């Protein structure tokens, strides 16, 4: 209510709608768009990725079905979605270029398999913002990290406990509610998509690094204590 009051006071309008279908004409806005705790609310698709020693990938997606007694049964099906294939290829290219320098070691990280949360909604959000903005900036703030950290130091951005890449589909099902609620944002993918869509990434860092030059000593101390 306070935000709406301030918008009215300065001549602004309160518009409600979906970030995927903004109620604005093409190139009709100039200004700054702030997305805070928005991107991670888009549900990802959960896949299991295997890679052989020749670095060939097999992707299976997690599905659910009702059996004869109406209980939910998780199962895997081969994934033939080109959007998921492209997503995984971008992650592997980034990790290869920045970390390994070679795809030879990749197979060991995918052995025996690895669960990955695939975020196909990122491109839809950025495309829609790119459509309505004639000139401006987009600030995205959320919990997340770069692709390497999400793929190899967590379960692909899914906060599951205990952290284990050997979870069976049945075990994943018991914890699947974590996926939509606490999926970490893949900021590497966001940065890559901005370039693909013809936009420019002006700043890529943690929130602390972005805010630090503008914080007082007391505020920095408070942030440090919150981090602990």
PDB file of C-alpha atoms in Angstrom:
ATOM      1  CA  UNK A   1       0.000   0.000   0.000  1.00  0.00           C
ATOM      2  CA  UNK A   2       2.862   2.378   0.763  1.00  0.00           C
ATOM      3  CA  UNK A   3       4.409   1.692  -2.653  1.00  0.00           C
ATOM      4  CA  UNK A   4       1.100   2.314  -4.396  1.00  0.00           C
ATOM      5  CA  UNK A   5       0.712   5.565  -2.453  1.00  0.00           C
ATOM      6  CA  UNK A   6       4.171   6.759  -3.510  1.00  0.00           C
ATOM      7  CA  UNK A   7       3.464   5.799  -7.128  1.00  0.00           C
ATOM      8  CA  UNK A   8       0.290   7.878  -7.089  1.00  0.00           C
ATOM      9  CA  UNK A   9       2.056  10.808  -5.433  1.00  0.00           C
ATOM     10  CA  UNK A  10       4.632  10.964  -8.226  1.00  0.00           C
ATOM     11  CA  UNK A  11       2.120  10.388 -11.000  1.00  0.00           C
ATOM     12  CA  UNK A  12       2.792   6.698 -11.462  1.00  0.00           C
ATOM     13  CA  UNK A  13       0.363   3.899 -12.179  1.00  0.00           C
ATOM     14  CA  UNK A  14      -0.105   0.568 -10.458  1.00  0.00           C
ATOM     15  CA  UNK A  15      -0.447  -2.125 -13.117  1.00  0.00           C
ATOM     16  CA  UNK A  16      -1.061  -5.763 -12.293  1.00  0.00           C
ATOM     17  CA  UNK A  17      -0.220  -8.599 -14.628  1.00  0.00           C
ATOM     18  CA  UNK A  18       2.178 -11.381 -15.514  1.00  0.00           C
ATOM     19  CA  UNK A  19       5.866 -10.707 -16.113  1.00  0.00           C
ATOM     20  CA  UNK A  20       5.556 -13.114 -19.043  1.00  0.00           C
ATOM     21  CA  UNK A  21       2.771 -11.038 -20.640  1.00  0.00           C
ATOM     22  CA  UNK A  22       3.324  -7.394 -19.770  1.00  0.00           C
ATOM     23  CA  UNK A  23       0.391  -5.076 -20.589  1.00  0.00           C
ATOM     24  CA  UNK A  24       2.540  -2.621 -22.533  1.00  0.00           C
ATOM     25  CA  UNK A  25       3.113  -1.942 -26.225  1.00  0.00           C
ATOM     26  CA  UNK A  26       6.433  -2.649 -27.919  1.00  0.00           C
ATOM     27  CA  UNK A  27       9.166  -0.128 -27.083  1.00  0.00           C
ATOM     28  CA  UNK A  28       6.768   1.855 -24.904  1.00  0.00           C
ATOM     29  CA  UNK A  29       8.761   2.065 -21.661  1.00  0.00           C
ATOM     30  CA  UNK A  30      11.851   3.968 -20.569  1.00  0.00           C
ATOM     31  CA  UNK A  31      13.336   3.420 -17.143  1.00  0.00           C
ATOM     32  CA  UNK A  32      14.538   0.766 -14.726  1.00  0.00           C
ATOM     33  CA  UNK A  33      12.901  -2.629 -14.201  1.00  0.00           C
ATOM     34  CA  UNK A  34      13.699  -4.316 -10.876  1.00  0.00           C
ATOM     35  CA  UNK A  35      13.081  -8.050 -10.488  1.00  0.00           C
ATOM     36  CA  UNK A  36      13.531  -9.135  -6.883  1.00  0.00           C
ATOM     37  CA  UNK A  37      12.576 -12.714  -5.953  1.00  0.00           C
ATOM     38  CA  UNK A  38      10.782 -13.081  -9.297  1.00  0.00           C
ATOM     39  CA  UNK A  39      12.967 -15.238 -11.519  1.00  0.00           C
ATOM     40  CA  UNK A  40      13.256 -18.105  -9.041  1.00  0.00           C
ATOM     41  CA  UNK A  41       9.474 -18.444  -8.845  1.00  0.00           C
ATOM     42  CA  UNK A  42       9.248 -19.857 -12.372  1.00  0.00           C
ATOM     43  CA  UNK A  43       9.069 -23.665 -12.055  1.00  0.00           C
ATOM     44  CA  UNK A  44      11.987 -25.493 -13.691  1.00  0.00           C
ATOM     45  CA  UNK A  45      11.892 -28.893 -15.345  1.00  0.00           C
ATOM     46  CA  UNK A  46      13.860 -31.582 -13.573  1.00  0.00           C
ATOM     47  CA  UNK A  47      16.052 -33.826 -15.716  1.00  0.00           C
ATOM     48  CA  UNK A  48      18.674 -36.472 -15.111  1.00  0.00           C
ATOM     49  CA  UNK A  49      21.774 -36.122 -17.267  1.00  0.00           C
ATOM     50  CA  UNK A  50      24.240 -38.907 -18.076  1.00  0.00           C
ATOM     51  CA  UNK A  51      27.463 -38.521 -20.067  1.00  0.00           C
ATOM     52  CA  UNK A  52      29.639 -41.332 -21.435  1.00  0.00           C
ATOM     53  CA  UNK A  53      33.404 -41.201 -21.895  1.00  0.00           C
ATOM     54  CA  UNK A  54      32.925 -39.889 -25.443  1.00  0.00           C
ATOM     55  CA  UNK A  55      31.009 -36.973 -23.873  1.00  0.00           C
ATOM     56  CA  UNK A  56      27.712 -38.026 -25.429  1.00  0.00           C
ATOM     57  CA  UNK A  57      24.767 -36.917 -23.344  1.00  0.00           C
ATOM     58  CA  UNK A  58      21.587 -38.737 -22.459  1.00  0.00           C
ATOM     59  CA  UNK A  59      18.810 -36.663 -20.888  1.00  0.00           C
ATOM     60  CA  UNK A  60      15.771 -38.079 -19.122  1.00  0.00           C
ATOM     61  CA  UNK A  61      12.986 -35.969 -17.644  1.00  0.00           C
ATOM     62  CA  UNK A  62      11.192 -36.702 -14.391  1.00  0.00           C
ATOM     63  CA  UNK A  63       7.459 -37.295 -14.773  1.00  0.00           C
ATOM     64  CA  UNK A  64       4.675 -38.470 -12.488  1.00  0.00           C
ATOM     65  CA  UNK A  65       1.680 -40.693 -13.117  1.00  0.00           C
ATOM     66  CA  UNK A  66      -1.182 -42.131 -11.102  1.00  0.00           C
ATOM     67  CA  UNK A  67      -1.247 -45.893 -10.720  1.00  0.00           C
ATOM     68  CA  UNK A  68      -4.343 -48.046 -10.298  1.00  0.00           C
ATOM     69  CA  UNK A  69      -4.797 -47.153  -6.616  1.00  0.00           C
ATOM     70  CA  UNK A  70      -4.398 -43.396  -7.321  1.00  0.00           C
ATOM     71  CA  UNK A  71      -0.956 -43.106  -5.732  1.00  0.00           C
ATOM     72  CA  UNK A  72       1.680 -40.986  -7.479  1.00  0.00           C
ATOM     73  CA  UNK A  73       4.505 -42.864  -9.176  1.00  0.00           C
ATOM     74  CA  UNK A  74       7.614 -40.975 -10.379  1.00  0.00           C
ATOM     75  CA  UNK A  75       9.293 -42.217 -13.519  1.00  0.00           C
ATOM     76  CA  UNK A  76      11.866 -41.125 -16.113  1.00  0.00           C
ATOM     77  CA  UNK A  77      11.255 -40.659 -19.836  1.00  0.00           C
ATOM     78  CA  UNK A  78      13.749 -39.851 -22.562  1.00  0.00           C
ATOM     79  CA  UNK A  79      13.763 -36.114 -23.217  1.00  0.00           C
ATOM     80  CA  UNK A  80      13.497 -34.953 -26.829  1.00  0.00           C
ATOM     81  CA  UNK A  81      12.924 -31.269 -26.168  1.00  0.00           C
ATOM     82  CA  UNK A  82      15.342 -29.142 -28.264  1.00  0.00           C
ATOM     83  CA  UNK A  83      15.043 -26.280 -25.737  1.00  0.00           C
ATOM     84  CA  UNK A  84      16.367 -28.503 -22.948  1.00  0.00           C
ATOM     85  CA  UNK A  85      19.134 -29.787 -25.236  1.00  0.00           C
ATOM     86  CA  UNK A  86      20.166 -26.206 -26.000  1.00  0.00           C
ATOM     87  CA  UNK A  87      20.067 -25.268 -22.307  1.00  0.00           C
ATOM     88  CA  UNK A  88      22.357 -28.129 -21.336  1.00  0.00           C
ATOM     89  CA  UNK A  89      24.727 -27.383 -24.210  1.00  0.00           C
ATOM     90  CA  UNK A  90      25.103 -23.775 -23.036  1.00  0.00           C
ATOM     91  CA  UNK A  91      25.914 -24.905 -19.490  1.00  0.00           C
ATOM     92  CA  UNK A  92      28.508 -27.417 -20.666  1.00  0.00           C
ATOM     93  CA  UNK A  93      30.133 -24.911 -23.027  1.00  0.00           C
ATOM     94  CA  UNK A  94      30.414 -22.358 -20.255  1.00  0.00           C
ATOM     95  CA  UNK A  95      31.866 -24.833 -17.771  1.00  0.00           C
ATOM     96  CA  UNK A  96      34.275 -26.202 -20.364  1.00  0.00           C
ATOM     97  CA  UNK A  97      35.504 -22.755 -21.431  1.00  0.00           C
ATOM     98  CA  UNK A  98      35.914 -21.298 -17.973  1.00  0.00           C
ATOM     99  CA  UNK A  99      36.873 -24.237 -15.784  1.00  0.00           C
ATOM    100  CA  UNK A 100      38.262 -27.276 -17.516  1.00  0.00           C
ATOM    101  CA  UNK A 101      39.598 -26.061 -20.851  1.00  0.00           C
ATOM    102  CA  UNK A 102      38.675 -29.489 -22.189  1.00  0.00           C
ATOM    103  CA  UNK A 103      35.613 -31.740 -22.252  1.00  0.00           C
ATOM    104  CA  UNK A 104      37.701 -34.768 -21.229  1.00  0.00           C
ATOM    105  CA  UNK A 105      36.970 -34.307 -17.530  1.00  0.00           C
ATOM    106  CA  UNK A 106      33.284 -33.584 -17.902  1.00  0.00           C
ATOM    107  CA  UNK A 107      32.176 -37.215 -17.957  1.00  0.00           C
ATOM    108  CA  UNK A 108      33.559 -37.789 -14.471  1.00  0.00           C
ATOM    109  CA  UNK A 109      31.340 -35.027 -13.097  1.00  0.00           C
ATOM    110  CA  UNK A 110      28.269 -36.575 -14.695  1.00  0.00           C
ATOM    111  CA  UNK A 111      29.042 -40.076 -13.413  1.00  0.00           C
ATOM    112  CA  UNK A 112      26.831 -41.963 -12.852  1.00  0.00           C
ATOM    113  CA  UNK A 113      24.350 -39.155 -13.523  1.00  0.00           C
ATOM    114  CA  UNK A 114      23.420 -35.677 -12.349  1.00  0.00           C
ATOM    115  CA  UNK A 115      20.078 -34.037 -11.595  1.00  0.00           C
ATOM    116  CA  UNK A 116      19.678 -30.662 -13.285  1.00  0.00           C
ATOM    117  CA  UNK A 117      16.946 -28.053 -12.906  1.00  0.00           C
ATOM    118  CA  UNK A 118      16.362 -26.613 -16.385  1.00  0.00           C
ATOM    119  CA  UNK A 119      15.181 -22.991 -16.390  1.00  0.00           C
ATOM    120  CA  UNK A 120      13.393 -22.330 -19.678  1.00  0.00           C
ATOM    121  CA  UNK A 121      11.431 -19.377 -18.291  1.00  0.00           C
ATOM    122  CA  UNK A 122      14.455 -17.056 -18.160  1.00  0.00           C
ATOM    123  CA  UNK A 123      14.381 -16.394 -21.886  1.00  0.00           C
ATOM    124  CA  UNK A 124      10.640 -15.671 -21.810  1.00  0.00           C
ATOM    125  CA  UNK A 125      11.085 -13.036 -19.106  1.00  0.00           C
ATOM    126  CA  UNK A 126      14.039 -11.346 -20.770  1.00  0.00           C
ATOM    127  CA  UNK A 127      12.373 -11.424 -24.201  1.00  0.00           C
ATOM    128  CA  UNK A 128       9.241  -9.782 -22.818  1.00  0.00           C
ATOM    129  CA  UNK A 129      11.215  -7.055 -21.044  1.00  0.00           C
ATOM    130  CA  UNK A 130      13.301  -6.514 -24.166  1.00  0.00           C
ATOM    131  CA  UNK A 131      10.080  -6.110 -26.130  1.00  0.00           C
ATOM    132  CA  UNK A 132       8.551  -3.347 -23.999  1.00  0.00           C
ATOM    133  CA  UNK A 133      11.715  -1.412 -23.123  1.00  0.00           C
ATOM    134  CA  UNK A 134      12.718   1.292 -25.582  1.00  0.00           C
ATOM    135  CA  UNK A 135      15.591   2.290 -23.338  1.00  0.00           C
ATOM    136  CA  UNK A 136      16.504   1.361 -19.799  1.00  0.00           C
ATOM    137  CA  UNK A 137      18.059  -1.136 -17.447  1.00  0.00           C
ATOM    138  CA  UNK A 138      16.953  -4.431 -15.911  1.00  0.00           C
ATOM    139  CA  UNK A 139      18.139  -5.251 -12.392  1.00  0.00           C
ATOM    140  CA  UNK A 140      17.708  -8.880 -11.327  1.00  0.00           C
ATOM    141  CA  UNK A 141      18.307  -9.770  -7.670  1.00  0.00           C
ATOM    142  CA  UNK A 142      17.812 -13.252  -6.291  1.00  0.00           C
ATOM    143  CA  UNK A 143      19.439 -16.190  -4.546  1.00  0.00           C
ATOM    144  CA  UNK A 144      21.663 -17.998  -7.003  1.00  0.00           C
ATOM    145  CA  UNK A 145      25.138 -18.431  -8.428  1.00  0.00           C
ATOM    146  CA  UNK A 146      27.109 -19.204 -11.571  1.00  0.00           C
ATOM    147  CA  UNK A 147      26.609 -22.356 -13.617  1.00  0.00           C
ATOM    148  CA  UNK A 148      29.632 -24.237 -12.250  1.00  0.00           C
ATOM    149  CA  UNK A 149      28.591 -23.771  -8.625  1.00  0.00           C
ATOM    150  CA  UNK A 150      25.030 -24.839  -9.336  1.00  0.00           C
ATOM    151  CA  UNK A 151      25.916 -27.886 -11.406  1.00  0.00           C
ATOM    152  CA  UNK A 152      28.813 -29.258  -9.413  1.00  0.00           C
ATOM    153  CA  UNK A 153      28.551 -27.926  -5.869  1.00  0.00           C
ATOM    154  CA  UNK A 154      24.816 -28.327  -5.412  1.00  0.00           C
ATOM    155  CA  UNK A 155      22.158 -30.353  -7.149  1.00  0.00           C
ATOM    156  CA  UNK A 156      21.923 -28.037 -10.124  1.00  0.00           C
ATOM    157  CA  UNK A 157      20.440 -25.261  -8.079  1.00  0.00           C
ATOM    158  CA  UNK A 158      18.049 -27.454  -6.135  1.00  0.00           C
ATOM    159  CA  UNK A 159      18.450 -27.242  -2.389  1.00  0.00           C
ATOM    160  CA  UNK A 160      17.876 -30.844  -1.453  1.00  0.00           C
ATOM    161  CA  UNK A 161      19.147 -32.351   1.762  1.00  0.00           C
ATOM    162  CA  UNK A 162      21.124 -34.476   2.017  1.00  0.00           C
ATOM    163  CA  UNK A 163      22.911 -33.280  -1.123  1.00  0.00           C
ATOM    164  CA  UNK A 164      23.360 -36.389  -3.200  1.00  0.00           C
ATOM    165  CA  UNK A 165      23.576 -36.993  -6.920  1.00  0.00           C
ATOM    166  CA  UNK A 166      22.641 -40.645  -6.417  1.00  0.00           C
ATOM    167  CA  UNK A 167      19.015 -39.922  -5.564  1.00  0.00           C
ATOM    168  CA  UNK A 168      16.538 -42.228  -7.298  1.00  0.00           C
ATOM    169  CA  UNK A 169      13.379 -40.800  -8.915  1.00  0.00           C
ATOM    170  CA  UNK A 170      11.436 -42.040  -5.885  1.00  0.00           C
ATOM    171  CA  UNK A 171      13.783 -40.189  -3.521  1.00  0.00           C
ATOM    172  CA  UNK A 172      13.637 -37.038  -5.630  1.00  0.00           C
ATOM    173  CA  UNK A 173       9.844 -37.212  -5.465  1.00  0.00           C
ATOM    174  CA  UNK A 174       9.885 -37.087  -1.665  1.00  0.00           C
ATOM    175  CA  UNK A 175      11.816 -33.788  -1.843  1.00  0.00           C
ATOM    176  CA  UNK A 176      10.490 -32.374  -5.096  1.00  0.00           C
ATOM    177  CA  UNK A 177       8.633 -29.514  -3.389  1.00  0.00           C
ATOM    178  CA  UNK A 178      12.047 -27.893  -2.841  1.00  0.00           C
ATOM    179  CA  UNK A 179      12.470 -27.448  -6.590  1.00  0.00           C
ATOM    180  CA  UNK A 180       9.806 -24.807  -7.131  1.00  0.00           C
ATOM    181  CA  UNK A 181      10.234 -23.094  -3.769  1.00  0.00           C
ATOM    182  CA  UNK A 182      13.995 -22.768  -3.383  1.00  0.00           C
ATOM    183  CA  UNK A 183      15.552 -23.214  -6.807  1.00  0.00           C
ATOM    184  CA  UNK A 184      18.700 -21.112  -7.056  1.00  0.00           C
ATOM    185  CA  UNK A 185      18.899 -18.806 -10.054  1.00  0.00           C
ATOM    186  CA  UNK A 186      21.466 -19.650 -12.730  1.00  0.00           C
ATOM    187  CA  UNK A 187      22.929 -16.192 -13.304  1.00  0.00           C
ATOM    188  CA  UNK A 188      25.347 -17.480 -15.941  1.00  0.00           C
ATOM    189  CA  UNK A 189      22.355 -18.495 -18.046  1.00  0.00           C
ATOM    190  CA  UNK A 190      20.736 -15.082 -17.546  1.00  0.00           C
ATOM    191  CA  UNK A 191      23.915 -13.324 -18.657  1.00  0.00           C
ATOM    192  CA  UNK A 192      24.249 -15.585 -21.706  1.00  0.00           C
ATOM    193  CA  UNK A 193      20.640 -15.002 -22.733  1.00  0.00           C
ATOM    194  CA  UNK A 194      20.989 -11.218 -22.528  1.00  0.00           C
ATOM    195  CA  UNK A 195      23.765 -11.420 -25.120  1.00  0.00           C
ATOM    196  CA  UNK A 196      21.786 -13.829 -27.315  1.00  0.00           C
ATOM    197  CA  UNK A 197      18.823 -11.433 -27.256  1.00  0.00           C
ATOM    198  CA  UNK A 198      21.011  -8.500 -28.276  1.00  0.00           C
ATOM    199  CA  UNK A 199      21.146  -6.813 -24.877  1.00  0.00           C
ATOM    200  CA  UNK A 200      24.193  -5.731 -22.889  1.00  0.00           C
ATOM    201  CA  UNK A 201      25.201  -7.041 -19.455  1.00  0.00           C
ATOM    202  CA  UNK A 202      26.500  -3.969 -17.625  1.00  0.00           C
ATOM    203  CA  UNK A 203      27.138  -5.519 -14.197  1.00  0.00           C
ATOM    204  CA  UNK A 204      27.485  -9.125 -13.030  1.00  0.00           C
ATOM    205  CA  UNK A 205      28.265  -9.626  -9.348  1.00  0.00           C
ATOM    206  CA  UNK A 206      26.877 -10.416  -5.936  1.00  0.00           C
ATOM    207  CA  UNK A 207      24.362  -8.106  -4.282  1.00  0.00           C
ATOM    208  CA  UNK A 208      26.955  -7.235  -1.651  1.00  0.00           C
ATOM    209  CA  UNK A 209      29.476  -6.093  -4.260  1.00  0.00           C
ATOM    210  CA  UNK A 210      26.802  -4.040  -6.000  1.00  0.00           C
ATOM    211  CA  UNK A 211      25.623  -2.306  -2.831  1.00  0.00           C
ATOM    212  CA  UNK A 212      28.925  -2.031  -0.957  1.00  0.00           C
ATOM    213  CA  UNK A 213      30.032   1.374  -2.367  1.00  0.00           C
ATOM    214  CA  UNK A 214      26.727   2.884  -1.222  1.00  0.00           C
ATOM    215  CA  UNK A 215      26.493   1.389   2.278  1.00  0.00           C
ATOM    216  CA  UNK A 216      27.485   2.944   5.562  1.00  0.00           C
ATOM    217  CA  UNK A 217      29.812   1.103   7.948  1.00  0.00           C
ATOM    218  CA  UNK A 218      26.831   0.189  10.137  1.00  0.00           C
ATOM    219  CA  UNK A 219      24.939  -1.251   7.176  1.00  0.00           C
ATOM    220  CA  UNK A 220      27.963  -3.282   6.064  1.00  0.00           C
ATOM    221  CA  UNK A 221      28.324  -4.667   9.584  1.00  0.00           C
ATOM    222  CA  UNK A 222      24.640  -5.613   9.648  1.00  0.00           C
ATOM    223  CA  UNK A 223      24.939  -7.381   6.268  1.00  0.00           C
ATOM    224  CA  UNK A 224      27.990  -9.284   7.478  1.00  0.00           C
ATOM    225  CA  UNK A 225      26.154 -10.458  10.582  1.00  0.00           C
ATOM    226  CA  UNK A 226      23.168 -11.565   8.522  1.00  0.00           C
ATOM    227  CA  UNK A 227      25.502 -13.579   6.297  1.00  0.00           C
ATOM    228  CA  UNK A 228      26.764 -15.462   9.318  1.00  0.00           C
TER     229      UNK A 228
END
